[in-house]
Tab-separated table of C-alpha atoms in Angstrom:
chain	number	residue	atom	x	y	z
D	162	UNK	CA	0.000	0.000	0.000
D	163	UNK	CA	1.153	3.311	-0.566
D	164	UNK	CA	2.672	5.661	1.721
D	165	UNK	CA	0.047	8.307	0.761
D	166	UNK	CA	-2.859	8.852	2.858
D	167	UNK	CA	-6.414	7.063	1.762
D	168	UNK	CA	-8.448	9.427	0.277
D	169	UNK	CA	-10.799	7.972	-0.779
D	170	UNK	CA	-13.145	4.389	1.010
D	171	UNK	CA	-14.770	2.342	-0.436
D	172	UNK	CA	-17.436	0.229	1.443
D	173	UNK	CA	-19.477	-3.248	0.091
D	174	UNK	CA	-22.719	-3.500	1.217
D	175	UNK	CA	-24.162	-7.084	2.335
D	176	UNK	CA	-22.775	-7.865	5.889
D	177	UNK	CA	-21.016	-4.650	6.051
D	178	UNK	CA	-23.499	-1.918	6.054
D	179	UNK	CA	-26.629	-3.562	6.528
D	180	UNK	CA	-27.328	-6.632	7.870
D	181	UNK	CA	-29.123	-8.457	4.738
D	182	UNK	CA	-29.089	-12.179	4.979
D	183	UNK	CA	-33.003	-12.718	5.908
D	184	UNK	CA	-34.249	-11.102	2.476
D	185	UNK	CA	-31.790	-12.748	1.121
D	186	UNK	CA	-31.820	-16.449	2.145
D	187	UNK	CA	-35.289	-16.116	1.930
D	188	UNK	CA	-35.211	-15.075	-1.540
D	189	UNK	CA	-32.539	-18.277	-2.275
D	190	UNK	CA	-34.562	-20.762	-0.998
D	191	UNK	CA	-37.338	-19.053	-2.850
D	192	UNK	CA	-35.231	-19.393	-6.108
D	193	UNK	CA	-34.587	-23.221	-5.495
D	194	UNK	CA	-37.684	-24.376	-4.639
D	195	UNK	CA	-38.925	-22.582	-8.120
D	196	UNK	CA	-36.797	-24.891	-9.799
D	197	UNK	CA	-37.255	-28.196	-8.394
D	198	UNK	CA	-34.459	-28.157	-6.298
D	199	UNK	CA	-34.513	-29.736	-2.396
D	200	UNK	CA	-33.891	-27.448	0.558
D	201	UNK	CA	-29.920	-26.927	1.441
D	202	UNK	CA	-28.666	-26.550	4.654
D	203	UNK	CA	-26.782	-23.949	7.100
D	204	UNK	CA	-23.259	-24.894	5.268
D	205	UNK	CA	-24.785	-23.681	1.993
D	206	UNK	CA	-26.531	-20.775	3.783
D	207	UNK	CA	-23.545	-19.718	5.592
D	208	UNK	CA	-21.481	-18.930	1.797
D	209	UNK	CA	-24.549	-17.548	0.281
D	210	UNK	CA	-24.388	-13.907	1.104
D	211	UNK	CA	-21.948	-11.773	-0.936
D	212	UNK	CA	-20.512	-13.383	-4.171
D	213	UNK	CA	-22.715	-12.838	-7.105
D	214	UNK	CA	-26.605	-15.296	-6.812
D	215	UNK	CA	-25.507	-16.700	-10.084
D	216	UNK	CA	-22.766	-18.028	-9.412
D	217	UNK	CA	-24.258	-19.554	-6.138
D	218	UNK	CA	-26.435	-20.932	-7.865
D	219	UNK	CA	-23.857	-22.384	-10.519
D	220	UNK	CA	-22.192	-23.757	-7.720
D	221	UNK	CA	-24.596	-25.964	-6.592
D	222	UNK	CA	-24.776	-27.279	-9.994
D	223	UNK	CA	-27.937	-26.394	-11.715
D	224	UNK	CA	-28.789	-26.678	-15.311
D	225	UNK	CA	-28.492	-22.798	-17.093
D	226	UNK	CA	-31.858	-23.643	-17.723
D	227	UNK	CA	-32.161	-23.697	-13.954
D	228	UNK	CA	-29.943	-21.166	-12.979
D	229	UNK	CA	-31.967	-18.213	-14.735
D	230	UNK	CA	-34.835	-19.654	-13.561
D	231	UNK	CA	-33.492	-19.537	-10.267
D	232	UNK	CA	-32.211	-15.841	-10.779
D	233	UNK	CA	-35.540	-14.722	-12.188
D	234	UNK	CA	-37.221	-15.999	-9.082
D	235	UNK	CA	-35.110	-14.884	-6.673
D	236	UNK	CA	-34.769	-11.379	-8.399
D	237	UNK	CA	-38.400	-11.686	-8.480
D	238	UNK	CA	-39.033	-12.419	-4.752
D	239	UNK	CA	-35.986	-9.732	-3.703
D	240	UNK	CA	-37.693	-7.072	-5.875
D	241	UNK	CA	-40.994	-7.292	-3.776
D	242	UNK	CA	-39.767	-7.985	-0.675
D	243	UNK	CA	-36.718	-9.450	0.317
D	244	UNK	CA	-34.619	-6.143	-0.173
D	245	UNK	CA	-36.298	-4.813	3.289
D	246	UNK	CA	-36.404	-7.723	5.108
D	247	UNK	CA	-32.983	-5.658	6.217
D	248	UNK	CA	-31.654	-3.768	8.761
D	249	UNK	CA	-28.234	-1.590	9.539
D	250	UNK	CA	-25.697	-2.609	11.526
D	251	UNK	CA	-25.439	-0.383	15.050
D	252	UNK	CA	-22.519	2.155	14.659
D	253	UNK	CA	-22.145	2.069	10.510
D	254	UNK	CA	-24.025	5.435	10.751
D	255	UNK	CA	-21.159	6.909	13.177
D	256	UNK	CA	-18.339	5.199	11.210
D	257	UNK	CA	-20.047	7.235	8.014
D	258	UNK	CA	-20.889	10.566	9.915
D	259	UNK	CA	-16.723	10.544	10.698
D	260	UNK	CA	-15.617	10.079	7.805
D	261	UNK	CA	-17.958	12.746	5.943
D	262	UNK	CA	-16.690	14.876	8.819
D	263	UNK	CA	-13.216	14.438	7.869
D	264	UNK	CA	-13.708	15.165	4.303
D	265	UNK	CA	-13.123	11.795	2.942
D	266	UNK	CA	-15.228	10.929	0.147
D	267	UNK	CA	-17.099	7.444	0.167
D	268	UNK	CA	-18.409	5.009	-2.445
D	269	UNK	CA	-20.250	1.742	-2.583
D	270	UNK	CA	-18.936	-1.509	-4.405
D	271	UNK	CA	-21.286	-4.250	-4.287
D	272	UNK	CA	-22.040	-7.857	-6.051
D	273	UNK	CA	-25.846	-6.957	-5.389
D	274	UNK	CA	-28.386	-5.729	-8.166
D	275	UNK	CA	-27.205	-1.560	-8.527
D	276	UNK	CA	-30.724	-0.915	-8.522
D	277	UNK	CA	-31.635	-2.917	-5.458
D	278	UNK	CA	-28.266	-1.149	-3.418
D	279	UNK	CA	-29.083	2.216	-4.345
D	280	UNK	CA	-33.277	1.399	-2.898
D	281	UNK	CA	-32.109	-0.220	0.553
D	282	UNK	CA	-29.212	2.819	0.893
D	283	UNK	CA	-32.119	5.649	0.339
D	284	UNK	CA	-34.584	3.373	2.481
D	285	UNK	CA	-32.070	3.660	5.068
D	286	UNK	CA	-30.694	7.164	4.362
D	287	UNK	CA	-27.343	6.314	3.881
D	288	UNK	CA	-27.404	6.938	0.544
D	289	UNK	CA	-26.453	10.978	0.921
D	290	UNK	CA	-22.844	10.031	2.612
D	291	UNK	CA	-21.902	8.277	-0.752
D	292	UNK	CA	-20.623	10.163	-4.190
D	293	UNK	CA	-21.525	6.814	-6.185
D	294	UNK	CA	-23.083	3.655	-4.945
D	295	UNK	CA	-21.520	0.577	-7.808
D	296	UNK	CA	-23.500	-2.841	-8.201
D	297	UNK	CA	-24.193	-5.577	-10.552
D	298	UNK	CA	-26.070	-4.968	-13.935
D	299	UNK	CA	-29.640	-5.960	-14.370
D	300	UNK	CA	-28.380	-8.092	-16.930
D	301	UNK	CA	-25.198	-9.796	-14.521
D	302	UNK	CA	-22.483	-8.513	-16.962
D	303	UNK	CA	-20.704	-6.739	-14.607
D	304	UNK	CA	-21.097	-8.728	-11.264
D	305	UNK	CA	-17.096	-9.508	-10.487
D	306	UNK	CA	-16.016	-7.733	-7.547
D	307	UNK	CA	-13.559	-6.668	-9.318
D	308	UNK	CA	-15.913	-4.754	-12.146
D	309	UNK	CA	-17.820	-3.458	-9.669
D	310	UNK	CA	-14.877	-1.938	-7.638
D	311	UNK	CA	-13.949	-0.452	-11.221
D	312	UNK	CA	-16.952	0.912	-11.697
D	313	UNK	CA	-17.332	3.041	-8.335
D	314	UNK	CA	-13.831	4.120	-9.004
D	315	UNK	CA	-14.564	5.964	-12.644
D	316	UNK	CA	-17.753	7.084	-11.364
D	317	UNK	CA	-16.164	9.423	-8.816
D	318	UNK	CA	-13.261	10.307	-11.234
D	319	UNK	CA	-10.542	7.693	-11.502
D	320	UNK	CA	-9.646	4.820	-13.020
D	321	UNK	CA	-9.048	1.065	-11.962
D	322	UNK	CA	-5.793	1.146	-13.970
D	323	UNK	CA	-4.646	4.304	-12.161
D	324	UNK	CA	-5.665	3.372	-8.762
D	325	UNK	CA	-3.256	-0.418	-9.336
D	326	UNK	CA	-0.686	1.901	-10.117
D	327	UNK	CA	-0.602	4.377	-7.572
D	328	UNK	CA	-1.181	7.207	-9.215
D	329	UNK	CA	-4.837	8.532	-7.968
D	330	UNK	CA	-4.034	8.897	-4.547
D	331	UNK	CA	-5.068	6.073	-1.589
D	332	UNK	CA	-7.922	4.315	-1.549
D	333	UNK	CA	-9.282	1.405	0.771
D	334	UNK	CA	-11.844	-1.113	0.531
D	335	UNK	CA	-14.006	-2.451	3.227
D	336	UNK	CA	-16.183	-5.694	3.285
D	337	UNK	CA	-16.594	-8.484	5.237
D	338	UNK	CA	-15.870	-11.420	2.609
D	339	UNK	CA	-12.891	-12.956	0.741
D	340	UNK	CA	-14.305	-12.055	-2.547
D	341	UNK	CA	-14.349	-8.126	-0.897
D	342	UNK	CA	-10.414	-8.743	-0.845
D	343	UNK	CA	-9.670	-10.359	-4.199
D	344	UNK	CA	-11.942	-8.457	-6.110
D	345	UNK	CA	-10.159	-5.161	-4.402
D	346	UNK	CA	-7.122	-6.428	-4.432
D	347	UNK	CA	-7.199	-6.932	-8.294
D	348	UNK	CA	-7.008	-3.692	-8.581
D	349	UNK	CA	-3.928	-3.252	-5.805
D	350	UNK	CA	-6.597	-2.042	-3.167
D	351	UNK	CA	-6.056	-3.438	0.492
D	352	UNK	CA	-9.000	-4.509	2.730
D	353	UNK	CA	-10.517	-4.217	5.915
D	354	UNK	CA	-12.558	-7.064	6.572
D	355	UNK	CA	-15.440	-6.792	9.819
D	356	UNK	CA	-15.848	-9.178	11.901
D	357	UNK	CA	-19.588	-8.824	11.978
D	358	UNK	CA	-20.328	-9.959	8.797
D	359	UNK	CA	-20.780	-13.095	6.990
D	360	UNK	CA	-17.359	-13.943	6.844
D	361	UNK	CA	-15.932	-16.999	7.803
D	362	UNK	CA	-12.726	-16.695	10.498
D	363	UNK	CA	-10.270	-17.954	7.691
D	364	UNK	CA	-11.182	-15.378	5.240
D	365	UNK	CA	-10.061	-12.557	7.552
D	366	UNK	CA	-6.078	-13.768	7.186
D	367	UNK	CA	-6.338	-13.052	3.213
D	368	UNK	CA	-7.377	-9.055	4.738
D	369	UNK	CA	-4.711	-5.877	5.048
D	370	UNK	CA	-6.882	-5.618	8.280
D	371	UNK	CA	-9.609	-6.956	10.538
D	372	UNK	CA	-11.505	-5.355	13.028
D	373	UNK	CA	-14.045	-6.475	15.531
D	374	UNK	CA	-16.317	-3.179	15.999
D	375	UNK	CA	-17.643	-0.146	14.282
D	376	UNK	CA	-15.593	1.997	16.701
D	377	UNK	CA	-12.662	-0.097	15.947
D	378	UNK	CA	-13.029	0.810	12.074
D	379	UNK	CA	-13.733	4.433	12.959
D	380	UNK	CA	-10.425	4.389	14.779
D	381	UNK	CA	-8.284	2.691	12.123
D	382	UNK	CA	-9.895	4.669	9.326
D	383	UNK	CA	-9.090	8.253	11.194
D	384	UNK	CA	-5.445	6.897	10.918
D	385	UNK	CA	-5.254	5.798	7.723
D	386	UNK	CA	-6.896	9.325	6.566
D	387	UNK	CA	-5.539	11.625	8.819
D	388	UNK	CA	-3.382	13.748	6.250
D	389	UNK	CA	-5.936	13.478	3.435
D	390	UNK	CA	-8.362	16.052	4.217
């Protein structure tokens, strides 16, 4: 990581912000169950949140047939409901309200649906700390981590290509999964994974950091910014 103070943070959404697995667990087991496919248990459950619903569903080895069924039901069941069966983690709004204090502009990278992340932001009203908020297409194009980290970055005025090399100034991701980190660090970003996510303990060695508590990230954040305002 460079030397050069983050200026800019970039934050995923699902198990980092707000605390989404009910809608969407509900809306998986909505998705399989529309396609013939038996109930799975708390292993499956427990790597469900975060990396893209298609290739979950991919993973569990459904037909393509099946697997845009499976996506149109789930997108289906998410659309009319599952996107507020949601709630935000306690002391994401103060770790937000700092750094907008500081001067440190903010963006969203997430696997989810853009248009589903920018509803559940604005339901919350966390949508005003953020200068872009980055998802998946409607179409699952862009769904990588790593495209949608890309695409928060132009949208606020740099470039992927820029940012891997150093030359746009600092900037920092945090998430809570593995995928946060490799899709990041594709682009030479380093990672602060949470520890109140959905990530599993192993995942949190592959981070720059890990931190147990909102005021923990507030803390490590003000350092890591401290000369970029």
């Amino acid at each position: 990581m460079s030397a050069t103070a983050v200026d800019l943070v970039l934050f995923d959404l699902d198990g980092t912000l707000t605390d989404s697995a009910p809608g969407i667990l509900a809306g998986f087991d909505h998705a399989l169950a529309t396609v013939g496919t038996p109930p799975v248990g708390a292993d499956v459950h427990a790597h469900v949140v975060g990396p893209p619903m298609i290739d979950t569903f991919r993973s569990l080895g459904l037909s393509e047939d099946q697997v845009e069924r499976a996506r149109e039901a789930y997108t289906e069941y998410y659309d009319r409901q599952g996107w507020a069966e949601n709630s935000v983690y306690e002391g994401v709004v103060e770790v937000l309200e700092a750094l907008r204090a500081a001067g440190i502009p903010m963006a969203v990278a997430t696997s989810k649906n853009e248009r589903f992340a920018r509803r559940i932001l604005e339901h919350f009203d966390l949508a005003k700390y953020f200068e872009f908020i980055a998802g998946a297409s409607d179409d699952g194009s862009r769904r990588a981590k790593s495209d949608v980290v890309a695409r928060a970055l132009e949208q606020v005025g740099r470039t992927a290509r820029e940012t891997a090399a150093g030359g746009t100034g600092s900037v920092v991701m945090v998430g809570d999964r593995d995928h946060d980190v490799f899709g990041a660090g594709h682009w030479g970003i380093p990672v602060v994974l949470v520890a109140w996510g959905y990530g599993q303990a192993g995942e949190h060695a592959a981070a720059t950091w890990s931190v147990e508590s909102a005021a923990d990230l507030t803390a490590l954040l003000a350092s890591l910014t401290s000369s970029a305002a």
